[in-house]
Short mmCIF file of C-alpha atoms in Angstrom, two decimals:
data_model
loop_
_atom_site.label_atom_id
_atom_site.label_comp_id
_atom_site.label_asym_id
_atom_site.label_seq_id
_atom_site.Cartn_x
_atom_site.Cartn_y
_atom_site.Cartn_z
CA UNK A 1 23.72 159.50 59.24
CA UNK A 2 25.40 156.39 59.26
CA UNK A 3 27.33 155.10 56.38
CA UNK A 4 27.09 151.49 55.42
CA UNK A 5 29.52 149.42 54.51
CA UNK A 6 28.55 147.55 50.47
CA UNK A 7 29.53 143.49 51.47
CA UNK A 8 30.33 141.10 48.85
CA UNK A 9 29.88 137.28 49.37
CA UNK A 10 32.68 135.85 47.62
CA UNK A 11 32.01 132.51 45.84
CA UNK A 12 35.32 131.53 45.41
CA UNK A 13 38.18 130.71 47.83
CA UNK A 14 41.02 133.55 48.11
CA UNK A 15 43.40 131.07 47.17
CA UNK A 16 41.53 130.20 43.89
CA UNK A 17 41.06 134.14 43.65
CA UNK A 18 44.89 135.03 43.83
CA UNK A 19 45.76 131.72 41.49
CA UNK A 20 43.42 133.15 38.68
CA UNK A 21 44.86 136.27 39.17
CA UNK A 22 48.21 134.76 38.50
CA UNK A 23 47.53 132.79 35.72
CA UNK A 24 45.74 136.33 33.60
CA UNK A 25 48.77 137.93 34.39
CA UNK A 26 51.24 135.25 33.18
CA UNK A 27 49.44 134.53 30.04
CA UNK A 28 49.46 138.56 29.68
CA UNK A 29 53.24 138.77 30.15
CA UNK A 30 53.89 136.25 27.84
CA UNK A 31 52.39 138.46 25.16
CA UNK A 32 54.58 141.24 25.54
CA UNK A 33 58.29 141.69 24.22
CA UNK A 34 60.77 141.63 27.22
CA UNK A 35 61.13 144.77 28.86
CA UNK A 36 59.94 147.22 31.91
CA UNK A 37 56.21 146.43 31.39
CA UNK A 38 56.70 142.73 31.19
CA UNK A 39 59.13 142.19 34.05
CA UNK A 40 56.59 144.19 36.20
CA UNK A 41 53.71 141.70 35.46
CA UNK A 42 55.46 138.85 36.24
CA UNK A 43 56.52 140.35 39.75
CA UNK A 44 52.91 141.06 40.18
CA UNK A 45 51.86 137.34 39.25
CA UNK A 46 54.88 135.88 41.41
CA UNK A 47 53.63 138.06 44.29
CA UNK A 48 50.02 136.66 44.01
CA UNK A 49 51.32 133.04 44.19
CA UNK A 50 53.20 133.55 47.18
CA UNK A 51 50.18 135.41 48.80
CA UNK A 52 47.98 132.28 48.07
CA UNK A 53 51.03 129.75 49.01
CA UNK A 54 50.71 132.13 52.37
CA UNK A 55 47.09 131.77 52.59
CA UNK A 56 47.01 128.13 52.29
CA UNK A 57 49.79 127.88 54.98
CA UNK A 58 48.03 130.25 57.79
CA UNK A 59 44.80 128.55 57.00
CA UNK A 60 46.08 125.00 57.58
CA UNK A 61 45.22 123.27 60.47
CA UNK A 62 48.87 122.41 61.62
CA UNK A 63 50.63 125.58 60.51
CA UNK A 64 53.29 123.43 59.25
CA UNK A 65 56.16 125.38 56.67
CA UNK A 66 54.88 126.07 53.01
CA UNK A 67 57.05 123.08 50.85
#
């Protein structure tokens, strides 16, 4: 028996995925005291912004360097 794969259409751009993602994360960290926890969200949220800053650059039409 074949397994099938469950596909989601997204609606939204990855870009505009990994952005949102960034932003709930920021706002989150800015909640919390400084520490372990908080330092680890903000890697998380910096790491989403460069994968979207990434996106947009392989997904350009010239493949110019991010600025």
């Amino acid at each position: 028996m074949k397994k099938t794969r469950n596909r989601a259409k997204q609606t939204t751009s990855l870009q505009d995925r990994l952005n949102a993602f960034a932003d709930h994360i920021f706002h989150k960290a800015a909640r919390l005291p400084p520490g372990v926890e908080r330092d680890q969200l903000l890697k998380r949220a910096r790491r989403a912004e460069i994968a979207a800053d990434i996106d947009q650059w392989v997904s350009s039409s010239g493949l110019q360097s991010p600025t």
